[in-house]
Coordinates of C-alpha atoms and ligand atoms in Angstrom, one line a residue:
X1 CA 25.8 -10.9 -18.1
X2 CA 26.9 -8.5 -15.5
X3 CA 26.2 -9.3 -12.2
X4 CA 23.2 -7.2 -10.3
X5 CA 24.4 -5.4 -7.4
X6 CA 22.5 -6.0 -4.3
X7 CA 19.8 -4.5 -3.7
X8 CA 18.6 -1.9 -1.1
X9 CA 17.3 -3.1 3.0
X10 CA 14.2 -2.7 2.5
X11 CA 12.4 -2.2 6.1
X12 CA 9.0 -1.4 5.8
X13 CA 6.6 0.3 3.4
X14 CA 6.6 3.6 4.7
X15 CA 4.6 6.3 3.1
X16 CA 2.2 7.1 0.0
X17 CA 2.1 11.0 -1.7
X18 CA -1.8 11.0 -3.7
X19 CA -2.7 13.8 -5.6
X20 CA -6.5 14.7 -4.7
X21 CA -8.4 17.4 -6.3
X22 CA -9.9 18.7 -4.0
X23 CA -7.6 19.1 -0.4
X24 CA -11.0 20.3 1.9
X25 CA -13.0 17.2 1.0
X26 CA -9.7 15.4 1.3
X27 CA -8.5 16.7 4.7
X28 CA -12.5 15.7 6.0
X29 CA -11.7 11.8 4.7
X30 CA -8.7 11.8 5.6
X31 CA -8.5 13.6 9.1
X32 CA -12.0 14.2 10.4
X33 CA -13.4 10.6 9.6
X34 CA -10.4 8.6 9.4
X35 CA -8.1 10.2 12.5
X36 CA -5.1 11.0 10.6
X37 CA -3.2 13.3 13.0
X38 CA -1.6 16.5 10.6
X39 CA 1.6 16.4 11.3
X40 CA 2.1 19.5 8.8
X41 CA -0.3 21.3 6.5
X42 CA 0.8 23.8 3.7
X43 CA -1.2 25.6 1.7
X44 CA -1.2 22.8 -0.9
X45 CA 0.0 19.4 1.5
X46 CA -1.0 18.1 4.1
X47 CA 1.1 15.2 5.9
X48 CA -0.2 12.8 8.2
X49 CA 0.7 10.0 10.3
X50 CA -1.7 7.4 12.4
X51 CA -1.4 7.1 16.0
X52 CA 1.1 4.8 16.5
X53 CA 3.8 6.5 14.0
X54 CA 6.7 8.0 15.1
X55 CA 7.8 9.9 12.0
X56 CA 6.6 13.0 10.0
X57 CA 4.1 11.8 8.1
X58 CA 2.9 8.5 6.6
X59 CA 0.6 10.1 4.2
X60 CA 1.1 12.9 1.8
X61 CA -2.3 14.6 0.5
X62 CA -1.1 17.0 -2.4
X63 CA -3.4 19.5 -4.1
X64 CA -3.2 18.2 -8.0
X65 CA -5.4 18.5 -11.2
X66 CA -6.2 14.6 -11.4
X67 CA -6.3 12.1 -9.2
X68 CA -3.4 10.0 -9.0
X69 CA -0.5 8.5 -7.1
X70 CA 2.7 10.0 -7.0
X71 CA 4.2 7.6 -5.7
X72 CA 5.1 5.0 -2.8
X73 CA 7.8 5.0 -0.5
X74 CA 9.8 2.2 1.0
X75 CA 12.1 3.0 4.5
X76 CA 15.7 1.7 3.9
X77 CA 18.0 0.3 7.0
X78 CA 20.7 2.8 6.5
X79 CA 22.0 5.6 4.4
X80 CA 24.4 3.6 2.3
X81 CA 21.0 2.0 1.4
X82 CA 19.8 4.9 -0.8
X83 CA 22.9 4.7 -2.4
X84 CA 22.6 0.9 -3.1
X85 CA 18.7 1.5 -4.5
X86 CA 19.9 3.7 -6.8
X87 CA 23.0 1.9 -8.2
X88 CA 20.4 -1.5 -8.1
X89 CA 17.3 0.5 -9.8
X90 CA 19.9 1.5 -12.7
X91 CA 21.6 -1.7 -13.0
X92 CA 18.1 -2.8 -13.7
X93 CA 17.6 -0.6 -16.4
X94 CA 15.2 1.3 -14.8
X95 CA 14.8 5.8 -14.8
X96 CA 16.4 6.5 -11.1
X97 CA 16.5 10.2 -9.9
X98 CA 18.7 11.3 -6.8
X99 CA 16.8 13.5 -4.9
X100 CA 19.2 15.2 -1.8
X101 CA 17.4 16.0 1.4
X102 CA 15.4 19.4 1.6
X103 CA 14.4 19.0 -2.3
X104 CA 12.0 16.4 -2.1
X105 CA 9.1 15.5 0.1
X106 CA 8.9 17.6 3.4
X107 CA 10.5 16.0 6.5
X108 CA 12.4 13.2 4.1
X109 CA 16.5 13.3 4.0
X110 CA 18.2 12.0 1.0
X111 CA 16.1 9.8 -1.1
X112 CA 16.0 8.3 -4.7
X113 CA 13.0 7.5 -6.7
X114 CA 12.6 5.5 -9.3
X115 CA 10.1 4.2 -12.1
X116 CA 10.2 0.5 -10.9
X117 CA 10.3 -2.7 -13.3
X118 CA 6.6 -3.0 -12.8
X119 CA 5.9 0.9 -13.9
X120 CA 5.6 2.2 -10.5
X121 CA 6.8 5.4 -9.3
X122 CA 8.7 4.7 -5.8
X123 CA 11.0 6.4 -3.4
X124 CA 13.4 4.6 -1.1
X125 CA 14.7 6.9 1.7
X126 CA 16.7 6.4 5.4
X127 CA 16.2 9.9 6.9
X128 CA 12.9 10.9 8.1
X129 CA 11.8 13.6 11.0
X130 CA 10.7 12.2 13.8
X131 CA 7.7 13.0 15.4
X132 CA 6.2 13.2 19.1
X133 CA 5.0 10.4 20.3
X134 CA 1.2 10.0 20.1
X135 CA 0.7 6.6 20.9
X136 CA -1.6 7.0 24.3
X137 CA -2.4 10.6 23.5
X138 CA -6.1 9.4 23.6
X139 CA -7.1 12.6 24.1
X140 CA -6.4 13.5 20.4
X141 CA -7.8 10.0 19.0
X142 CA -10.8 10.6 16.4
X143 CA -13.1 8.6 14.2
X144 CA -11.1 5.1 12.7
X145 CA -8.8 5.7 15.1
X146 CA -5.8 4.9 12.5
X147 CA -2.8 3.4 13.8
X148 CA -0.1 3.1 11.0
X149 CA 0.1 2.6 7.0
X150 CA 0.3 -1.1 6.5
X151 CA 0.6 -1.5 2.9
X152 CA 0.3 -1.2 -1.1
X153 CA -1.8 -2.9 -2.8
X154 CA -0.6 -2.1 -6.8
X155 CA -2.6 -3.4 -10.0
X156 CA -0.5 -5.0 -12.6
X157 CA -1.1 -7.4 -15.3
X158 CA 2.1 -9.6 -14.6
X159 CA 1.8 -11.0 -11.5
X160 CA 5.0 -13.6 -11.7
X161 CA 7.1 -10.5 -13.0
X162 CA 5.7 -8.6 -9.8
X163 CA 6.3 -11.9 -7.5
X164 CA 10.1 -12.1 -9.0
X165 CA 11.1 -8.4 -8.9
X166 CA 10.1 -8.1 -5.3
X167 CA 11.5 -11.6 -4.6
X168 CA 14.9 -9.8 -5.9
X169 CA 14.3 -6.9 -3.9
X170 CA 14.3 -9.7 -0.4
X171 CA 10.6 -10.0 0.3
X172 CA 9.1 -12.5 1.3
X173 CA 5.7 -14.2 0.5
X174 CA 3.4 -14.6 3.3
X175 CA 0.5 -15.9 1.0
X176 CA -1.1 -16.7 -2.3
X177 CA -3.9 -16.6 -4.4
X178 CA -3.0 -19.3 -7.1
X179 CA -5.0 -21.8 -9.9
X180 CA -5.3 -25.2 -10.0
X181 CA -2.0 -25.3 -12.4
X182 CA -0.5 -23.1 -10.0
X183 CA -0.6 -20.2 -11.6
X184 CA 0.1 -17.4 -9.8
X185 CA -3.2 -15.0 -9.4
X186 CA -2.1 -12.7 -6.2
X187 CA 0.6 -12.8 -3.8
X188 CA 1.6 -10.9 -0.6
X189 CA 4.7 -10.0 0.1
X190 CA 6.5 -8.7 3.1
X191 CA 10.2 -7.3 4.8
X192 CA 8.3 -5.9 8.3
X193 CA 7.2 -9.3 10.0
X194 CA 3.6 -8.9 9.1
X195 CA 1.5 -10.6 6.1
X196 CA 2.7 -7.7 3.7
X197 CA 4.2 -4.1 3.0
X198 CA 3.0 -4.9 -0.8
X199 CA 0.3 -7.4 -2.8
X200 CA -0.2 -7.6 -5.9
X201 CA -4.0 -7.5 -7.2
X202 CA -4.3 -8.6 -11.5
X203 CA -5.4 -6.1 -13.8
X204 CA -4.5 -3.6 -15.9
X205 CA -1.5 -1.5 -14.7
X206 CA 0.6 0.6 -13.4
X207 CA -2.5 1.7 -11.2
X208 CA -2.8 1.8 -7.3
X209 CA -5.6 -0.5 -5.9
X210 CA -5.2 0.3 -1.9
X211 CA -3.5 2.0 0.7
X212 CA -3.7 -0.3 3.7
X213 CA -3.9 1.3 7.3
X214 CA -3.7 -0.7 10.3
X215 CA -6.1 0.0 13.7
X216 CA -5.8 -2.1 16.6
X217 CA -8.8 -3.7 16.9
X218 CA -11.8 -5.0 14.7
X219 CA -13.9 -2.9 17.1
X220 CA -12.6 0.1 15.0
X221 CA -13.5 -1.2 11.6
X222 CA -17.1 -1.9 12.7
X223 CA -16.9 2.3 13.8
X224 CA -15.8 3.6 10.5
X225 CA -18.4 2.6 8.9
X226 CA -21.0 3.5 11.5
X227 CA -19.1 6.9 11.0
X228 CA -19.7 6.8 7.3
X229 CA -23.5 5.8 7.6
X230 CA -23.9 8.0 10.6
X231 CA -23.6 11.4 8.6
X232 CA -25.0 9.7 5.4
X233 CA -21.5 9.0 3.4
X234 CA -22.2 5.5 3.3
X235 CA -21.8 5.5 -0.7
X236 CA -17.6 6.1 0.4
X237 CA -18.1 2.4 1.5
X238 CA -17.2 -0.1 -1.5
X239 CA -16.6 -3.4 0.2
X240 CA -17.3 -5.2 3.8
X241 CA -16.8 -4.7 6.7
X242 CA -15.8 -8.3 7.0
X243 CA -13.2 -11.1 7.7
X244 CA -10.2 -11.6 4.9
X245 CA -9.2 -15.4 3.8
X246 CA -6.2 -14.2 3.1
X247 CA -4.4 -12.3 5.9
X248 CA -7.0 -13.5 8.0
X249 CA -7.5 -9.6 8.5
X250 CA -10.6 -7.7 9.8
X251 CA -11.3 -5.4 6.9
X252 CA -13.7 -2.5 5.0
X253 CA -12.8 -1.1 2.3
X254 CA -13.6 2.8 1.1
X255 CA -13.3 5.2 -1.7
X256 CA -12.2 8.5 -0.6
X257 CA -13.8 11.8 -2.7
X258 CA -11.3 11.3 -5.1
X259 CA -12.2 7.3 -5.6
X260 CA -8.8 6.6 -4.0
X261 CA -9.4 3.0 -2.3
X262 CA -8.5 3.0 1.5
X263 CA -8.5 -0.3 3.6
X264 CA -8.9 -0.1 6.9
X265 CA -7.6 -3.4 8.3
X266 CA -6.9 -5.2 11.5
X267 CA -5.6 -8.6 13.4
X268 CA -3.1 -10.3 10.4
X269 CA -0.3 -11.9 11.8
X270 CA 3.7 -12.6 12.6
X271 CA 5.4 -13.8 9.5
X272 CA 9.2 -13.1 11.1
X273 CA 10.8 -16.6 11.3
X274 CA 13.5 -17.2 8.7
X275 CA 11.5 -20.2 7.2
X276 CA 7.9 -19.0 7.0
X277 CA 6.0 -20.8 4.9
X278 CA 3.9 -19.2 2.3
X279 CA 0.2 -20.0 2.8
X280 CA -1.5 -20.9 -0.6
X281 CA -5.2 -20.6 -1.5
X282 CA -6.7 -21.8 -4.8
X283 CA -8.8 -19.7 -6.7
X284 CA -12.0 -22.0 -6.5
X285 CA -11.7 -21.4 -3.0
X286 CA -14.9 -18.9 -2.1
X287 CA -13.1 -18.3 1.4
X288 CA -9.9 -16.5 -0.3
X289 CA -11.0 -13.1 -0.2
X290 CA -14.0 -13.2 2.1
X291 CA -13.8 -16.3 5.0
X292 CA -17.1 -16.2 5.1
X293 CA -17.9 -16.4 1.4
X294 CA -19.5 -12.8 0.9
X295 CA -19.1 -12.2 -3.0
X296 CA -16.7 -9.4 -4.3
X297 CA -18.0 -6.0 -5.4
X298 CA -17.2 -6.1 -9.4
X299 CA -15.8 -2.0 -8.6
X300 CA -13.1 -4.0 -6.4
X301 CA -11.5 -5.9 -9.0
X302 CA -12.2 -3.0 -11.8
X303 CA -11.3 0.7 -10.3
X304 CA -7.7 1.6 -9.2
X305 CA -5.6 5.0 -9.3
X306 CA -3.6 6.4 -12.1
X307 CA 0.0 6.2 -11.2
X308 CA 2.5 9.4 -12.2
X309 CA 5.8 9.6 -13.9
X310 CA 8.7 10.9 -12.3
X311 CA 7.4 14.4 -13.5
X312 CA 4.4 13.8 -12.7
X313 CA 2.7 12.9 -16.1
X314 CA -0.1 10.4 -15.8
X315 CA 1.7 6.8 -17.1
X316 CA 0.1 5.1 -19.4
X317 CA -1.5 1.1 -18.5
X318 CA -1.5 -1.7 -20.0
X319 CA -2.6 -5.1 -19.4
X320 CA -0.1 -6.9 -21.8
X321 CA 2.3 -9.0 -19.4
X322 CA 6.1 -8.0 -19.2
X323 CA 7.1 -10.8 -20.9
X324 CA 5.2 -12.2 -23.8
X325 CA 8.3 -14.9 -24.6
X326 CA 7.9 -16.5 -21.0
X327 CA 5.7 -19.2 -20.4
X328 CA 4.2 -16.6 -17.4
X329 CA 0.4 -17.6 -17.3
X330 CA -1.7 -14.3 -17.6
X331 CA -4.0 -14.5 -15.1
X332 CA -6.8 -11.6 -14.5
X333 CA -8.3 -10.8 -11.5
X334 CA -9.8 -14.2 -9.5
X335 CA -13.3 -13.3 -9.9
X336 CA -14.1 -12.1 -12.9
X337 CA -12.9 -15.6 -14.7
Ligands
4SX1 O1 -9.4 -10.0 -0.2 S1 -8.2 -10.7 0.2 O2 -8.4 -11.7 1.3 O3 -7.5 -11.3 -0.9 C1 -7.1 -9.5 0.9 C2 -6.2 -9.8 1.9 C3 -5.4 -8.9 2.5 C4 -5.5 -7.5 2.0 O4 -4.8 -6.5 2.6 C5 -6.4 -7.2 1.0 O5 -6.4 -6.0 0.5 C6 -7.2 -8.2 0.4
CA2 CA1 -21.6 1.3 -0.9
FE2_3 FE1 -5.1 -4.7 1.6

């Protein structure tokens, strides 16, 4: 068996493209209630970036006839990294298109982007416009007050397969959701020295659960959703706000016009010494998802986005595991037994 080449430095997750359906009720989500600041608007796109972010954009809204993702996108360390994703991505077997700088996403260099192991469209880039800094232009602050992307949360059915193929790809696992037989139920993983760039949520998949955005302070969760009750959008509000078990993160949760989930999440932690330990819940444990035992909304575990192909078809789901031959417990989501 050939040896797999190693795979790309992954730094951070760095940026998600959605297809919305309608950019004007987009762009007033987005940027009006959330504070994106737009970096660049075409008559189709707009990009934005939080507060904090130093790069073009860390958000792609694209005019589209469904709503879906078109994919994720993970920073690499260096050039010779793009080139190492794409020999790794084909080693494994998996569709990898080269896309050179000026033919892909606006303000991204050379990239390559792949349909991952797990069904996932994803890019992995190095070069990326920067961008002025923003960071105590509070002047230009609005509504969430959004500071950076944080993470992906993804829905797949195979939840060791998704632990092991980002395992391979260097992340590590800050914590776990897992049964009594140790079975693995949700895990999240990380290469910035944070609780995650990616977790994994069980379900039918390839589908998009959550864009993550950091703010600063918990202060700031509590506002977006006084922003969202104040001018009676309070049905955008699907879960919280409240305090995470897991990632002990200030969170609330919302669906944007499209049904896109957004998190908007604040106060996880350092996870940056070489022998971190992994922090692992059971699933009986009513404290996992909300530390102060507040049930789950049943559209949490059940809705997620369509994910496209690499031509932007619509990909098809399923919730059979990778593979049937392994003894890989199927787990569904922890809440719905
Ligand atoms: O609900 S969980 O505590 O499992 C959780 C923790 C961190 C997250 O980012 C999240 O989306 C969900
Ligand atoms: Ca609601
Ligand atoms: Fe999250």
């Amino acid at each position: 068996m050939a040896e797999t080449p190693p795979p790309p430095d992954v730094v951070r997750s760095a940026y998600a493209q959605l297809a919305v359906t309608d950019l004007d009720a987009a762009r007033w989500f987005w940027v009006e209630m959330l504070g994106f600041h737009v970096q660049c608007q075409t008559k189709d796109s707009l990009y934005l970036r939080g507060t904090d972010e130093l790069t073009h954009h860390s958000l792609v809204l694209r005019r589209g006839d469904i709503a879906a993702l078109d994919h994720i996108a993970y920073r690499v360390r260096t050039p010779q990294d793009v080139d190492r994703a794409e020999t790794y991505f084909r080693a494994l077997g998996c569709q990898a298109r080269r896309i050179p700088g000026g033919r892909g996403t606006r303000g991204i260099g050379d990239a390559v982007r792949v349909v991952d192991p797990l069904g996932f469209p994803v890019e992995f880039f190095y070069e990326i416009e920067h961008a002025e800094r923003l960071i105590q232009r509070y002047d230009l602050r609005r509504g969430a007050e959004i500071a950076r992307l944080d993470h992906f949360n993804i829905c797949t059915p195979d939840i060791p397969a998704a632990y092991t193929y980002y395992k391979g790809l260097g992340f590590g696992c800050s914590e776990t959701i897992e049964g009594d037989e140790h079975e693995l139920y949700a895990a999240w993983m990380y290469r910035k020295q944070t609780v995650h760039d990616v977790a994994f949520t069980g379900g039918a998949g390839p589908r998009l659960h959550h864009l993550g955005l950091a703010t600063h302070e918990s202060h700031q969760v509590l506002r977006t959703a006084d922003l969202f009750g104040a001018v009676h959008a309070e049905h955008h509000i699907e879960r919280g706000p409240g305090r995470h078990g897991v990632s002990n993160a200030f969170y609330v949760y919302l669906r944007d016009p499209d049904g896109h989930r957004v998190e908007i999440y604040t106060s996880d932690y350092y996870t940056g010494d070489p022998d971190h330990e992994t922090y692992r819940w059971n699933i009986h444990d009513d404290r996992r998802r909300d530390f102060w035992g507040n049930a789950v909304i049943e559209s949490w575990y059940k809705d997620a986005s369509p994910v496209l192909d690499l031509d932007g078809v619509p990909r098809p789901v399923t919730d059979t595991i990778l593979d049937e031959s392994a003894d890989a417990t199927r787990v569904g989501a922890d809440g719905l037994g």
